[in-house]
Coordinates of C-alpha atoms in Angstrom, one line a residue:
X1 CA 0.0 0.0 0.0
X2 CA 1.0 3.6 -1.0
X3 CA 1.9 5.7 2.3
X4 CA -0.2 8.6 3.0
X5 CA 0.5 12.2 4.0
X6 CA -2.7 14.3 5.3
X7 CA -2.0 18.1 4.8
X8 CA -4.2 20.0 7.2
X9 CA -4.2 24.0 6.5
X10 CA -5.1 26.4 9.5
X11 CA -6.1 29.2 10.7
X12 CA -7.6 30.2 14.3
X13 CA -9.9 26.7 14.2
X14 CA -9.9 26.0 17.7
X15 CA -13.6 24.4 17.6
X16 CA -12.9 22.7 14.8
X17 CA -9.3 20.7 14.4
X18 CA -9.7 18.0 16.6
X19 CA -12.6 16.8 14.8
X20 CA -10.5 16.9 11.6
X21 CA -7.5 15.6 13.1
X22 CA -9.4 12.2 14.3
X23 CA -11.1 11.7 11.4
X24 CA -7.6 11.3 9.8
X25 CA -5.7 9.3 11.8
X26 CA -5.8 6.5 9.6
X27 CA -2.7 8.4 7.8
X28 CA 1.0 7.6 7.9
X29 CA 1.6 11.3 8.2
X30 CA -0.5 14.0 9.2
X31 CA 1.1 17.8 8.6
X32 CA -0.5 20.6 10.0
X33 CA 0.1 24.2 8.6
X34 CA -0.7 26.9 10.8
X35 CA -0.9 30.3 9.5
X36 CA 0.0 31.8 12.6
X37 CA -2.9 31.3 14.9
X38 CA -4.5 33.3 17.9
X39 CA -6.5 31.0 19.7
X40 CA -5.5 27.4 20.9
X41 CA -5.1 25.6 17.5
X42 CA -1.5 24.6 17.7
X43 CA -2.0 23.4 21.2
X44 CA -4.6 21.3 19.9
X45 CA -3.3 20.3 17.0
X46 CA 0.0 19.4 18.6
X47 CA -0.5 16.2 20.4
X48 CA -2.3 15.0 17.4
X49 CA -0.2 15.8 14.4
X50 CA 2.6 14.2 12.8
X51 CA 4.2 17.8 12.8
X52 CA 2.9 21.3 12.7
X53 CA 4.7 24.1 10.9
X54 CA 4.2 27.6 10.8
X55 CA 3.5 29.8 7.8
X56 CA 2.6 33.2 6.0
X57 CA -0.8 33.6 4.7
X58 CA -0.7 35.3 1.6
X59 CA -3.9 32.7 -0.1
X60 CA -5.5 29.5 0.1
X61 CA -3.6 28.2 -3.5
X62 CA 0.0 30.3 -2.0
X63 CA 0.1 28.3 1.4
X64 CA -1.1 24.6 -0.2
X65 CA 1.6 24.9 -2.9
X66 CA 3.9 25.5 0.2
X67 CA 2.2 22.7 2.2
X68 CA 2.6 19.8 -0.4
X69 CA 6.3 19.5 -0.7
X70 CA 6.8 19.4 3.2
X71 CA 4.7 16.1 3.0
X72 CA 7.1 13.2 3.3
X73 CA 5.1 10.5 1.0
X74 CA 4.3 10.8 -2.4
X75 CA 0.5 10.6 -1.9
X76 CA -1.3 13.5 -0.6
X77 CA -4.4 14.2 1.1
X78 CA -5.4 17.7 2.4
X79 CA -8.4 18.4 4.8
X80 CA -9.1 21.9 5.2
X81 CA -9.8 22.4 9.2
X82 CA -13.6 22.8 8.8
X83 CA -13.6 19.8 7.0
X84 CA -14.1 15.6 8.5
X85 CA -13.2 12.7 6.6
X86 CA -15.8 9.8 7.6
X87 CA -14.8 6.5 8.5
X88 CA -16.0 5.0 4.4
X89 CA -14.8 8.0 2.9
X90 CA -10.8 6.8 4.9
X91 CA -11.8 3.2 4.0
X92 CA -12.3 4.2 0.5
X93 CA -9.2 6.0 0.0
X94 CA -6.6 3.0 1.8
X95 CA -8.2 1.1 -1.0
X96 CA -7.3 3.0 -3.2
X97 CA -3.5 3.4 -2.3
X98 CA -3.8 -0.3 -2.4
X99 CA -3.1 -0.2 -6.3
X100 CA -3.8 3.6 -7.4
X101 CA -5.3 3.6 -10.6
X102 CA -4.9 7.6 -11.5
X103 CA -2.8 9.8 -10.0
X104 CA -5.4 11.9 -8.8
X105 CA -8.5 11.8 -7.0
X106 CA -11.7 13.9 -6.7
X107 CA -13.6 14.1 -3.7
X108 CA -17.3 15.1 -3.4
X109 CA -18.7 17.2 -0.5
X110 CA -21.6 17.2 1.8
X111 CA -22.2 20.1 3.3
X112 CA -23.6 21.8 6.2
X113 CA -25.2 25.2 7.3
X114 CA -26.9 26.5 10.1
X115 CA -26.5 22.7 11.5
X116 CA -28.4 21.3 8.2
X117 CA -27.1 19.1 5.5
X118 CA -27.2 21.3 2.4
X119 CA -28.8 18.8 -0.5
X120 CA -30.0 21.5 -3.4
X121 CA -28.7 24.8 -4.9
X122 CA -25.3 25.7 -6.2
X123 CA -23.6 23.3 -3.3
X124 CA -25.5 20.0 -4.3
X125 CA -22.8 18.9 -6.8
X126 CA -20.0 20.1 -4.9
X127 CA -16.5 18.6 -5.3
X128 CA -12.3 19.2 -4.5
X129 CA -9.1 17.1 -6.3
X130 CA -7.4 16.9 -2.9
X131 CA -6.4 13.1 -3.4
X132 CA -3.2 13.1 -5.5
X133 CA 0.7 12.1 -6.3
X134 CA 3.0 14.7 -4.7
X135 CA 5.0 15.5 -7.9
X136 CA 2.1 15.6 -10.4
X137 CA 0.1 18.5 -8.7
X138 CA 0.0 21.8 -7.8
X139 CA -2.6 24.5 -7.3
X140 CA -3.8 27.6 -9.7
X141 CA -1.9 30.8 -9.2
X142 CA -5.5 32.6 -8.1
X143 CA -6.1 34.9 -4.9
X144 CA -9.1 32.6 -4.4
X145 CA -10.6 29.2 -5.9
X146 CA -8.3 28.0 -7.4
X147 CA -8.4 24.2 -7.8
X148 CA -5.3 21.7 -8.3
X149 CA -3.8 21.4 -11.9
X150 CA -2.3 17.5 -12.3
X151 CA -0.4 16.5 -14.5
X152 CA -2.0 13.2 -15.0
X153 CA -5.5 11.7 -15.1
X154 CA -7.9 11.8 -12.5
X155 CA -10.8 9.6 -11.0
X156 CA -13.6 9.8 -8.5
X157 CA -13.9 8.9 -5.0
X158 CA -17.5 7.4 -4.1
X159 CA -17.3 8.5 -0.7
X160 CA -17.9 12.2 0.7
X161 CA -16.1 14.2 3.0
X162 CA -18.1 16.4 5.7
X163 CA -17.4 20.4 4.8
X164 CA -18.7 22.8 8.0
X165 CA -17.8 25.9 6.0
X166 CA -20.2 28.2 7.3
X167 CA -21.2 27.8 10.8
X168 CA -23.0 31.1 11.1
X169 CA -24.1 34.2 9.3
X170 CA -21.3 36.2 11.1
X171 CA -18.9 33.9 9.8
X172 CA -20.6 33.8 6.0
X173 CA -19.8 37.4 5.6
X174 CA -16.4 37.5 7.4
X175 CA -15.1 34.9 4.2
X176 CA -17.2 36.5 2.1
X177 CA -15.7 39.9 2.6
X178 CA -12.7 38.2 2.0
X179 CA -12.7 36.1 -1.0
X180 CA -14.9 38.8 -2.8
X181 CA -11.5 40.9 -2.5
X182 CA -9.4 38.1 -3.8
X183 CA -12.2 37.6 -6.4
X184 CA -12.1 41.0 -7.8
X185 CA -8.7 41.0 -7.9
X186 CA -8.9 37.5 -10.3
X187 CA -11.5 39.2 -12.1
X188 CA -9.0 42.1 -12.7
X189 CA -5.9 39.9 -14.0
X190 CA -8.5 38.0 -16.0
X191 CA -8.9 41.2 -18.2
X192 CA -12.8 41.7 -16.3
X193 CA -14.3 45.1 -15.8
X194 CA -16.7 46.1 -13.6
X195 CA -19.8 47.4 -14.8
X196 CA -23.4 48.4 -13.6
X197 CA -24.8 45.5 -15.8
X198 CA -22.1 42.9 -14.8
X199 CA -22.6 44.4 -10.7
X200 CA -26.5 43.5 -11.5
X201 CA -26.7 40.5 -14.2
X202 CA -24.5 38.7 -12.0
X203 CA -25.8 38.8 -9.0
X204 CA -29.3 38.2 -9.8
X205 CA -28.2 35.2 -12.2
X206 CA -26.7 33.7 -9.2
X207 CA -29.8 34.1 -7.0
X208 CA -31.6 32.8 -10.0
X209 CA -29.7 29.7 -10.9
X210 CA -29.1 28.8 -6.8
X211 CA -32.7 28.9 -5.6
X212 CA -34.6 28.1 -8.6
X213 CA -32.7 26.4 -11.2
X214 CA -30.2 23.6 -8.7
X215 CA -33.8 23.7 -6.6
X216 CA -31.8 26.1 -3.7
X217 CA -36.0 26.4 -2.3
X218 CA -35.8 22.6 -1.3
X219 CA -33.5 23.3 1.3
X220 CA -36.0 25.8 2.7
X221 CA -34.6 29.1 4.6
X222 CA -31.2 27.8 4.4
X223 CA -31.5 27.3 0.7
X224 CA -32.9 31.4 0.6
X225 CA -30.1 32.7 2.8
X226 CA -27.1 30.7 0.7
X227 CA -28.8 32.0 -2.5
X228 CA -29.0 35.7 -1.2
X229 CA -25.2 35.7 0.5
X230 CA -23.9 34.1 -3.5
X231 CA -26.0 36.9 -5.4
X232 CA -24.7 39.5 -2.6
X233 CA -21.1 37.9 -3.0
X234 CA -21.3 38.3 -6.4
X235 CA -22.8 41.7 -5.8
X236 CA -19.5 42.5 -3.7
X237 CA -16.9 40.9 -6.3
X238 CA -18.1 43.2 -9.4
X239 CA -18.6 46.3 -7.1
X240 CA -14.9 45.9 -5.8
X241 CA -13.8 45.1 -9.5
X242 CA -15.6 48.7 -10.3
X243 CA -13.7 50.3 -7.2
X244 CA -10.5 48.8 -8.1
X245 CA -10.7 50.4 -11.3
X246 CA -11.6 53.9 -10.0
X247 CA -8.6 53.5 -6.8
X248 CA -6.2 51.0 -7.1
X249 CA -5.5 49.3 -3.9
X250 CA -2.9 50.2 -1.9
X251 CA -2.2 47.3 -0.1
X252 CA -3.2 43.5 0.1
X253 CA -7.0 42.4 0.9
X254 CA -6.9 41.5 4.9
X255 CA -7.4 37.8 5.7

């Protein structure tokens, strides 16, 4: 069997790391990287991990293309912190590494808001390459979203992983304030402009296509509030894309 190395990125996840770091355990190596945490992550994650390092935030794609060459094996899993790999999903993937048939691996999501599983709208087909051969992958040069580029074929996991991304509305609009500056600045190096039609169009496509076309209203007032915070995301995106064009920015977005 192929030996594993779980990459755990991490940022002030005190309520959530242990959780992650047991449902992982079944790995040969489990790295944590820290970006410099407040609260009582590393003491958490300490007694549990393999090793934990410390490093620079600059984005999500910057500190996992930093992360992957510290693991010590050539496979590699990473588990963002809000995330939980269940105990088929682990079973699944030693299978795998049993005779790996592509160098890759995509791994579908469930996902959870409020405290309810999330089965409709623009999350219901939800899915992340994290399952991969250390030399053959690397992520997108993007401020935010950016998805691994492998140099090889993929396949499909049958199992999900748990994703807790938003546990509240406080903590929505905290990341979304964030990745809609690292969004606008894509947009911009993407040769995008912000426009009043491209400020509206989008934002009440994405309300559109979440709640009505991917069936968003099954999920019921979580599937309204996740379609109003993507078309007020998007919203937020092209109207800093419009401000970045009238002042350019002076320094990076804030994490």
């Amino acid at each position: 069997m192929q030996k594993l190395s779980v990459i755990i990125p991490c940022f002030n996840e005190e309520e959530m790391i242990a959780k992650c770091l047991e449902s992982v355990k079944f790995a040969d190596e489990i790295l944590v990287v820290d970006s410099f945490s407040t609260d009582r992550t590393v003491e958490i994650a300490r007694p549990c991990a393999s090793r934990v390092l410390q490093h620079e935030y600059v984005n999500s794609a910057t500190q996992k293309n930093w992360a992957i060459p510290q693991a010590n094996h050539d496979w590699v899993l990473i588990v963002d912190s809000d995330e939980q790999v269940t105990a088929e999903l682990a079973g699944e993937i030693q299978r795998i590494l049993e005779n790996p048939q592509y160098d890759g691996y995509w791994i579908r999501r469930r996902n959870f808001f409020l405290g309810k599983e999330i089965k409709n709208g623009s999350w219901r087909n939800d899915r992340v390459l994290r399952l991969f051969r250390r030399d053959l992958a690397s992520y997108e040069d993007k401020h935010v979203h950016a998805e691994i580029e492998l140099r090889g074929q993929a396949g499909c996991c049958q199992e999900r992983i748990l994703h807790y991304s938003f546990r509240s509305l406080d903590d929505h609009l905290r990341k979304v304030g964030r990745y809609t500056s690292w969004g606008a600045l894509n947009a911009r190096a993407g040769g995008l402009r912000g426009t009043g039609w491209r400020i509206f169009g989008h934002s009440a496509g994405h309300f559109l296509k979440s709640y009505f076309v991917k069936l968003g209203f099954l999920d019921g007032t979580e599937g309204l509030i996740i379609a109003m915070m993507e078309a007020t995301a998007s919203f937020l995106k092209y109207g800093k894309l419009y401000e970045l064009q009238k002042v350019p920015p002076k320094s990076k977005p804030a994490r």
